[in-house]
Amino acid sequence: MRTNICRMMTKLQNISENTLFHQYFKEWFELYKAGAVREVTLSKYYINYKRLVQLAPTLTLGHINRKTYQQLLNDYAKTHERQTTMDFHHQIKGAITDAVDEGLIDRDPTRKAVIKGKSPSQKKPKYLNQFELHALLSDLDLGPVPNWDWMLLLIAKTGLRFAEALGVTPKDFDFNHQSLSVNKTWNYKDARGGFQPTKNSSSKRNVQIDWQTIMQFSQLVKTLPEEKPLFVQGPVFNSTVNYQLERHCRRMEVPVISIHGLRHTHASLLLFAGVSIASVARRLGHSNMTTTQQTYLHIIQELENQDNDKVMRYLAGLN
């Protein structure tokens, strides 16, 4: 371990203005980000490194300026939507900021960068309404042993993330208090699997469950090993579970949504039912309410319009 760190430090010390930028970027994130960020985030750094090799194979640190950096962003944006380009910019900017601090680049070329992107593709429906969800749930095959349909039910009733649902064990249920402890996830992106921490500290939470659902799960898990994940029997693929969900959606003639769409459905129905944004944020494990507000802005605006109508009717009745 120490040898690897020394080798990496030596590489960075040998960096000059003639060093290829993609080489600097790779050595930078391997030193500063590996072990400090989640594996999924680190994989995005590797993906962006490969994009740098494709888009700017000969660009050196000494040739990075506002013009060359903007051209890099423009080239990336030709095949990516604006939000993806923004994510690319943020990761690249981190390395460039350090290069400026180290005197490898004269001034920050990312200042006032213009983020572009191709037109967004037509978005699939993100959530179902109450009647569509009821139809979907009625089509689930909830047999005596755990299967993907049981996991669809759990996500629909709790709003768990996919990896959180995979990490659920019988021990996580508190049947007396009708709640589920979310305290870990399952690393389904690695063929070896295994438990891993939640997305952030706010993701650790207790989620209340309605009595009918908690009774169903109490019967399901009563003879199962307490610390073994309910839904993992081997390698897990997100696409497999999404396909199962799609089959139910098509059979019941409701909009086809993804597993993450079930989480959106859960939150959306709670907001429409009048549950506060703060409560929904805690239930979803969001780190702050801003995330919830941004994700469900369209619903919040619709609810505000309904509130305005109520206010006007009330004030008119005071005459």
mmCIF file with all atom_site columns, N, CA and C in Angstrom, residues 4-51:
data_model
loop_
_atom_site.group_PDB
_atom_site.id
_atom_site.type_symbol
_atom_site.label_atom_id
_atom_site.label_alt_id
_atom_site.label_comp_id
_atom_site.label_asym_id
_atom_site.label_entity_id
_atom_site.label_seq_id
_atom_site.pdbx_PDB_ins_code
_atom_site.Cartn_x
_atom_site.Cartn_y
_atom_site.Cartn_z
_atom_site.occupancy
_atom_site.B_iso_or_equiv
_atom_site.pdbx_formal_charge
_atom_site.auth_seq_id
_atom_site.auth_comp_id
_atom_site.auth_asym_id
_atom_site.auth_atom_id
_atom_site.pdbx_PDB_model_num
ATOM 1   N N  . ASN A 1 4  ? 2.587   1.792  -3.297  1.00 0.00 ? 4  ASN A N  1
ATOM 2   C CA . ASN A 1 4  ? 1.700   2.367  -4.311  1.00 0.00 ? 4  ASN A CA 1
ATOM 3   C C  . ASN A 1 4  ? 1.551   3.868  -4.129  1.00 0.00 ? 4  ASN A C  1
ATOM 4   N N  . ILE A 1 5  ? 1.412   4.308  -2.862  1.00 0.00 ? 5  ILE A N  1
ATOM 5   C CA . ILE A 1 5  ? 1.264   5.736  -2.591  1.00 0.00 ? 5  ILE A CA 1
ATOM 6   C C  . ILE A 1 5  ? 2.525   6.484  -2.998  1.00 0.00 ? 5  ILE A C  1
ATOM 7   N N  . CYS A 1 6  ? 3.700   5.938  -2.640  1.00 0.00 ? 6  CYS A N  1
ATOM 8   C CA . CYS A 1 6  ? 4.971   6.584  -2.991  1.00 0.00 ? 6  CYS A CA 1
ATOM 9   C C  . CYS A 1 6  ? 5.132   6.688  -4.506  1.00 0.00 ? 6  CYS A C  1
ATOM 10  N N  . ARG A 1 7  ? 4.746   5.616  -5.202  1.00 0.00 ? 7  ARG A N  1
ATOM 11  C CA . ARG A 1 7  ? 4.839   5.614  -6.653  1.00 0.00 ? 7  ARG A CA 1
ATOM 12  C C  . ARG A 1 7  ? 3.934   6.689  -7.249  1.00 0.00 ? 7  ARG A C  1
ATOM 13  N N  . MET A 1 8  ? 2.705   6.816  -6.689  1.00 0.00 ? 8  MET A N  1
ATOM 14  C CA . MET A 1 8  ? 1.763   7.808  -7.189  1.00 0.00 ? 8  MET A CA 1
ATOM 15  C C  . MET A 1 8  ? 2.262   9.216  -6.914  1.00 0.00 ? 8  MET A C  1
ATOM 16  N N  . MET A 1 9  ? 2.820   9.445  -5.709  1.00 0.00 ? 9  MET A N  1
ATOM 17  C CA . MET A 1 9  ? 3.345   10.759 -5.367  1.00 0.00 ? 9  MET A CA 1
ATOM 18  C C  . MET A 1 9  ? 4.495   11.142 -6.294  1.00 0.00 ? 9  MET A C  1
ATOM 19  N N  . THR A 1 10 ? 5.337   10.155 -6.622  1.00 0.00 ? 10 THR A N  1
ATOM 20  C CA . THR A 1 10 ? 6.462   10.413 -7.529  1.00 0.00 ? 10 THR A CA 1
ATOM 21  C C  . THR A 1 10 ? 5.962   10.834 -8.905  1.00 0.00 ? 10 THR A C  1
ATOM 22  N N  . LYS A 1 11 ? 4.906   10.173 -9.370  1.00 0.00 ? 11 LYS A N  1
ATOM 23  C CA . LYS A 1 11 ? 4.329   10.516 -10.669 1.00 0.00 ? 11 LYS A CA 1
ATOM 24  C C  . LYS A 1 11 ? 3.837   11.947 -10.683 1.00 0.00 ? 11 LYS A C  1
ATOM 25  N N  . LEU A 1 12 ? 3.092   12.335 -9.617  1.00 0.00 ? 12 LEU A N  1
ATOM 26  C CA . LEU A 1 12 ? 2.548   13.682 -9.555  1.00 0.00 ? 12 LEU A CA 1
ATOM 27  C C  . LEU A 1 12 ? 3.651   14.722 -9.437  1.00 0.00 ? 12 LEU A C  1
ATOM 28  N N  . GLN A 1 13 ? 4.760   14.375 -8.762  1.00 0.00 ? 13 GLN A N  1
ATOM 29  C CA . GLN A 1 13 ? 5.870   15.310 -8.641  1.00 0.00 ? 13 GLN A CA 1
ATOM 30  C C  . GLN A 1 13 ? 6.561   15.535 -9.977  1.00 0.00 ? 13 GLN A C  1
ATOM 31  N N  . ASN A 1 14 ? 6.468   14.545 -10.866 1.00 0.00 ? 14 ASN A N  1
ATOM 32  C CA . ASN A 1 14 ? 7.093   14.652 -12.180 1.00 0.00 ? 14 ASN A CA 1
ATOM 33  C C  . ASN A 1 14 ? 6.185   15.299 -13.218 1.00 0.00 ? 14 ASN A C  1
ATOM 34  N N  . ILE A 1 15 ? 5.008   15.714 -12.793 1.00 0.00 ? 15 ILE A N  1
ATOM 35  C CA . ILE A 1 15 ? 4.077   16.367 -13.698 1.00 0.00 ? 15 ILE A CA 1
ATOM 36  C C  . ILE A 1 15 ? 4.621   17.734 -14.095 1.00 0.00 ? 15 ILE A C  1
ATOM 37  N N  . SER A 1 16 ? 4.468   18.081 -15.372 1.00 0.00 ? 16 SER A N  1
ATOM 38  C CA . SER A 1 16 ? 4.876   19.399 -15.871 1.00 0.00 ? 16 SER A CA 1
ATOM 39  C C  . SER A 1 16 ? 3.838   19.907 -16.847 1.00 0.00 ? 16 SER A C  1
ATOM 40  N N  . GLU A 1 17 ? 4.058   21.096 -17.385 1.00 0.00 ? 17 GLU A N  1
ATOM 41  C CA . GLU A 1 17 ? 3.094   21.658 -18.332 1.00 0.00 ? 17 GLU A CA 1
ATOM 42  C C  . GLU A 1 17 ? 3.032   20.865 -19.625 1.00 0.00 ? 17 GLU A C  1
ATOM 43  N N  . ASN A 1 18 ? 4.010   19.985 -19.861 1.00 0.00 ? 18 ASN A N  1
ATOM 44  C CA . ASN A 1 18 ? 4.021   19.151 -21.067 1.00 0.00 ? 18 ASN A CA 1
ATOM 45  C C  . ASN A 1 18 ? 3.304   17.813 -20.867 1.00 0.00 ? 18 ASN A C  1
ATOM 46  N N  . THR A 1 19 ? 2.839   17.582 -19.630 1.00 0.00 ? 19 THR A N  1
ATOM 47  C CA . THR A 1 19 ? 2.127   16.337 -19.335 1.00 0.00 ? 19 THR A CA 1
ATOM 48  C C  . THR A 1 19 ? 0.753   16.348 -19.995 1.00 0.00 ? 19 THR A C  1
ATOM 49  N N  . LEU A 1 20 ? 0.378   15.225 -20.586 1.00 0.00 ? 20 LEU A N  1
ATOM 50  C CA . LEU A 1 20 ? -0.950  15.120 -21.184 1.00 0.00 ? 20 LEU A CA 1
ATOM 51  C C  . LEU A 1 20 ? -2.002  15.281 -20.094 1.00 0.00 ? 20 LEU A C  1
ATOM 52  N N  . PHE A 1 21 ? -3.058  16.026 -20.401 1.00 0.00 ? 21 PHE A N  1
ATOM 53  C CA . PHE A 1 21 ? -4.057  16.309 -19.379 1.00 0.00 ? 21 PHE A CA 1
ATOM 54  C C  . PHE A 1 21 ? -4.774  15.058 -18.918 1.00 0.00 ? 21 PHE A C  1
ATOM 55  N N  . HIS A 1 22 ? -5.121  14.165 -19.844 1.00 0.00 ? 22 HIS A N  1
ATOM 56  C CA . HIS A 1 22 ? -5.837  12.952 -19.423 1.00 0.00 ? 22 HIS A CA 1
ATOM 57  C C  . HIS A 1 22 ? -4.966  12.094 -18.507 1.00 0.00 ? 22 HIS A C  1
ATOM 58  N N  . GLN A 1 23 ? -3.633  12.130 -18.713 1.00 0.00 ? 23 GLN A N  1
ATOM 59  C CA . GLN A 1 23 ? -2.730  11.398 -17.828 1.00 0.00 ? 23 GLN A CA 1
ATOM 60  C C  . GLN A 1 23 ? -2.745  12.014 -16.430 1.00 0.00 ? 23 GLN A C  1
ATOM 61  N N  . TYR A 1 24 ? -2.684  13.350 -16.375 1.00 0.00 ? 24 TYR A N  1
ATOM 62  C CA . TYR A 1 24 ? -2.738  14.046 -15.089 1.00 0.00 ? 24 TYR A CA 1
ATOM 63  C C  . TYR A 1 24 ? -4.050  13.760 -14.371 1.00 0.00 ? 24 TYR A C  1
ATOM 64  N N  . PHE A 1 25 ? -5.166  13.800 -15.114 1.00 0.00 ? 25 PHE A N  1
ATOM 65  C CA . PHE A 1 25 ? -6.483  13.572 -14.525 1.00 0.00 ? 25 PHE A CA 1
ATOM 66  C C  . PHE A 1 25 ? -6.563  12.185 -13.891 1.00 0.00 ? 25 PHE A C  1
ATOM 67  N N  . LYS A 1 26 ? -6.068  11.185 -14.602 1.00 0.00 ? 26 LYS A N  1
ATOM 68  C CA . LYS A 1 26 ? -6.121  9.804  -14.099 1.00 0.00 ? 26 LYS A CA 1
ATOM 69  C C  . LYS A 1 26 ? -5.292  9.655  -12.823 1.00 0.00 ? 26 LYS A C  1
ATOM 70  N N  . GLU A 1 27 ? -4.061  10.181 -12.831 1.00 0.00 ? 27 GLU A N  1
ATOM 71  C CA . GLU A 1 27 ? -3.206  10.069 -11.661 1.00 0.00 ? 27 GLU A CA 1
ATOM 72  C C  . GLU A 1 27 ? -3.758  10.888 -10.491 1.00 0.00 ? 27 GLU A C  1
ATOM 73  N N  . TRP A 1 28 ? -4.412  12.005 -10.819 1.00 0.00 ? 28 TRP A N  1
ATOM 74  C CA . TRP A 1 28 ? -5.003  12.861 -9.788  1.00 0.00 ? 28 TRP A CA 1
ATOM 75  C C  . TRP A 1 28 ? -6.142  12.145 -9.059  1.00 0.00 ? 28 TRP A C  1
ATOM 76  N N  . PHE A 1 29 ? -7.116  11.583 -9.810  1.00 0.00 ? 29 PHE A N  1
ATOM 77  C CA . PHE A 1 29 ? -8.263  10.983 -9.111  1.00 0.00 ? 29 PHE A CA 1
ATOM 78  C C  . PHE A 1 29 ? -7.893  9.654  -8.463  1.00 0.00 ? 29 PHE A C  1
ATOM 79  N N  . GLU A 1 30 ? -6.905  8.944  -8.995  1.00 0.00 ? 30 GLU A N  1
ATOM 80  C CA . GLU A 1 30 ? -6.483  7.703  -8.353  1.00 0.00 ? 30 GLU A CA 1
ATOM 81  C C  . GLU A 1 30 ? -5.820  7.989  -7.004  1.00 0.00 ? 30 GLU A C  1
ATOM 82  N N  . LEU A 1 31 ? -5.158  9.148  -6.891  1.00 0.00 ? 31 LEU A N  1
ATOM 83  C CA . LEU A 1 31 ? -4.512  9.515  -5.642  1.00 0.00 ? 31 LEU A CA 1
ATOM 84  C C  . LEU A 1 31 ? -5.498  10.104 -4.640  1.00 0.00 ? 31 LEU A C  1
ATOM 85  N N  . TYR A 1 32 ? -6.343  11.025 -5.107  1.00 0.00 ? 32 TYR A N  1
ATOM 86  C CA . TYR A 1 32 ? -7.188  11.780 -4.192  1.00 0.00 ? 32 TYR A CA 1
ATOM 87  C C  . TYR A 1 32 ? -8.604  11.219 -4.016  1.00 0.00 ? 32 TYR A C  1
ATOM 88  N N  . LYS A 1 33 ? -9.088  10.467 -4.979  1.00 0.00 ? 33 LYS A N  1
ATOM 89  C CA . LYS A 1 33 ? -10.483 10.013 -4.915  1.00 0.00 ? 33 LYS A CA 1
ATOM 90  C C  . LYS A 1 33 ? -10.639 8.540  -4.564  1.00 0.00 ? 33 LYS A C  1
ATOM 91  N N  . ALA A 1 34 ? -9.695  7.711  -4.994  1.00 0.00 ? 34 ALA A N  1
ATOM 92  C CA . ALA A 1 34 ? -9.796  6.274  -4.692  1.00 0.00 ? 34 ALA A CA 1
ATOM 93  C C  . ALA A 1 34 ? -9.767  6.064  -3.186  1.00 0.00 ? 34 ALA A C  1
ATOM 94  N N  . GLY A 1 35 ? -10.787 5.395  -2.677  1.00 0.00 ? 35 GLY A N  1
ATOM 95  C CA . GLY A 1 35 ? -10.896 5.147  -1.253  1.00 0.00 ? 35 GLY A CA 1
ATOM 96  C C  . GLY A 1 35 ? -11.610 6.236  -0.491  1.00 0.00 ? 35 GLY A C  1
ATOM 97  N N  . ALA A 1 36 ? -11.819 7.386  -1.150  1.00 0.00 ? 36 ALA A N  1
ATOM 98  C CA . ALA A 1 36 ? -12.501 8.504  -0.496  1.00 0.00 ? 36 ALA A CA 1
ATOM 99  C C  . ALA A 1 36 ? -13.930 8.674  -0.994  1.00 0.00 ? 36 ALA A C  1
ATOM 100 N N  . VAL A 1 37 ? -14.238 8.064  -2.140  1.00 0.00 ? 37 VAL A N  1
ATOM 101 C CA . VAL A 1 37 ? -15.586 8.152  -2.700  1.00 0.00 ? 37 VAL A CA 1
ATOM 102 C C  . VAL A 1 37 ? -16.106 6.745  -2.930  1.00 0.00 ? 37 VAL A C  1
ATOM 103 N N  . ARG A 1 38 ? -17.415 6.626  -3.131  1.00 0.00 ? 38 ARG A N  1
ATOM 104 C CA . ARG A 1 38 ? -18.021 5.324  -3.378  1.00 0.00 ? 38 ARG A CA 1
ATOM 105 C C  . ARG A 1 38 ? -17.509 4.748  -4.706  1.00 0.00 ? 38 ARG A C  1
ATOM 106 N N  . GLU A 1 39 ? -17.541 3.415  -4.811  1.00 0.00 ? 39 GLU A N  1
ATOM 107 C CA . GLU A 1 39 ? -17.049 2.747  -6.023  1.00 0.00 ? 39 GLU A CA 1
ATOM 108 C C  . GLU A 1 39 ? -17.786 3.225  -7.269  1.00 0.00 ? 39 GLU A C  1
ATOM 109 N N  . VAL A 1 40 ? -19.093 3.467  -7.131  1.00 0.00 ? 40 VAL A N  1
ATOM 110 C CA . VAL A 1 40 ? -19.870 3.903  -8.288  1.00 0.00 ? 40 VAL A CA 1
ATOM 111 C C  . VAL A 1 40 ? -19.401 5.283  -8.757  1.00 0.00 ? 40 VAL A C  1
ATOM 112 N N  . THR A 1 41 ? -19.018 6.153  -7.802  1.00 0.00 ? 41 THR A N  1
ATOM 113 C CA . THR A 1 41 ? -18.508 7.476  -8.166  1.00 0.00 ? 41 THR A CA 1
ATOM 114 C C  . THR A 1 41 ? -17.129 7.356  -8.802  1.00 0.00 ? 41 THR A C  1
ATOM 115 N N  . LEU A 1 42 ? -16.287 6.485  -8.228  1.00 0.00 ? 42 LEU A N  1
ATOM 116 C CA . LEU A 1 42 ? -14.958 6.291  -8.787  1.00 0.00 ? 42 LEU A CA 1
ATOM 117 C C  . LEU A 1 42 ? -15.027 5.759  -10.215 1.00 0.00 ? 42 LEU A C  1
ATOM 118 N N  . SER A 1 43 ? -16.010 4.907  -10.479 1.00 0.00 ? 43 SER A N  1
ATOM 119 C CA . SER A 1 43 ? -16.152 4.364  -11.835 1.00 0.00 ? 43 SER A CA 1
ATOM 120 C C  . SER A 1 43 ? -16.484 5.465  -12.833 1.00 0.00 ? 43 SER A C  1
ATOM 121 N N  . LYS A 1 44 ? -17.190 6.509  -12.371 1.00 0.00 ? 44 LYS A N  1
ATOM 122 C CA . LYS A 1 44 ? -17.508 7.636  -13.254 1.00 0.00 ? 44 LYS A CA 1
ATOM 123 C C  . LYS A 1 44 ? -16.247 8.428  -13.600 1.00 0.00 ? 44 LYS A C  1
ATOM 124 N N  . TYR A 1 45 ? -15.315 8.507  -12.642 1.00 0.00 ? 45 TYR A N  1
ATOM 125 C CA . TYR A 1 45 ? -14.031 9.160  -12.938 1.00 0.00 ? 45 TYR A CA 1
ATOM 126 C C  . TYR A 1 45 ? -13.291 8.396  -14.031 1.00 0.00 ? 45 TYR A C  1
ATOM 127 N N  . TYR A 1 46 ? -13.318 7.049  -13.948 1.00 0.00 ? 46 TYR A N  1
ATOM 128 C CA . TYR A 1 46 ? -12.656 6.247  -14.977 1.00 0.00 ? 46 TYR A CA 1
ATOM 129 C C  . TYR A 1 46 ? -13.334 6.435  -16.340 1.00 0.00 ? 46 TYR A C  1
ATOM 130 N N  . ILE A 1 47 ? -14.651 6.507  -16.342 1.00 0.00 ? 47 ILE A N  1
ATOM 131 C CA . ILE A 1 47 ? -15.381 6.710  -17.596 1.00 0.00 ? 47 ILE A CA 1
ATOM 132 C C  . ILE A 1 47 ? -15.013 8.059  -18.201 1.00 0.00 ? 47 ILE A C  1
ATOM 133 N N  . ASN A 1 48 ? -14.963 9.101  -17.365 1.00 0.00 ? 48 ASN A N  1
ATOM 134 C CA . ASN A 1 48 ? -14.620 10.436 -17.864 1.00 0.00 ? 48 ASN A CA 1
ATOM 135 C C  . ASN A 1 48 ? -13.165 10.506 -18.312 1.00 0.00 ? 48 ASN A C  1
ATOM 136 N N  . TYR A 1 49 ? -12.309 9.728  -17.668 1.00 0.00 ? 49 TYR A N  1
ATOM 137 C CA . TYR A 1 49 ? -10.915 9.642  -18.118 1.00 0.00 ? 49 TYR A CA 1
ATOM 138 C C  . TYR A 1 49 ? -10.855 9.096  -19.551 1.00 0.00 ? 49 TYR A C  1
ATOM 139 N N  . LYS A 1 50 ? -11.614 8.041  -19.809 1.00 0.00 ? 50 LYS A N  1
ATOM 140 C CA . LYS A 1 50 ? -11.622 7.463  -21.160 1.00 0.00 ? 50 LYS A CA 1
ATOM 141 C C  . LYS A 1 50 ? -12.165 8.451  -22.180 1.00 0.00 ? 50 LYS A C  1
ATOM 142 N N  . ARG A 1 51 ? -13.151 9.250  -21.764 1.00 0.00 ? 51 ARG A N  1
ATOM 143 C CA . ARG A 1 51 ? -13.696 10.273 -22.670 1.00 0.00 ? 51 ARG A CA 1
ATOM 144 C C  . ARG A 1 51 ? -12.650 11.333 -22.967 1.00 0.00 ? 51 ARG A C  1
#
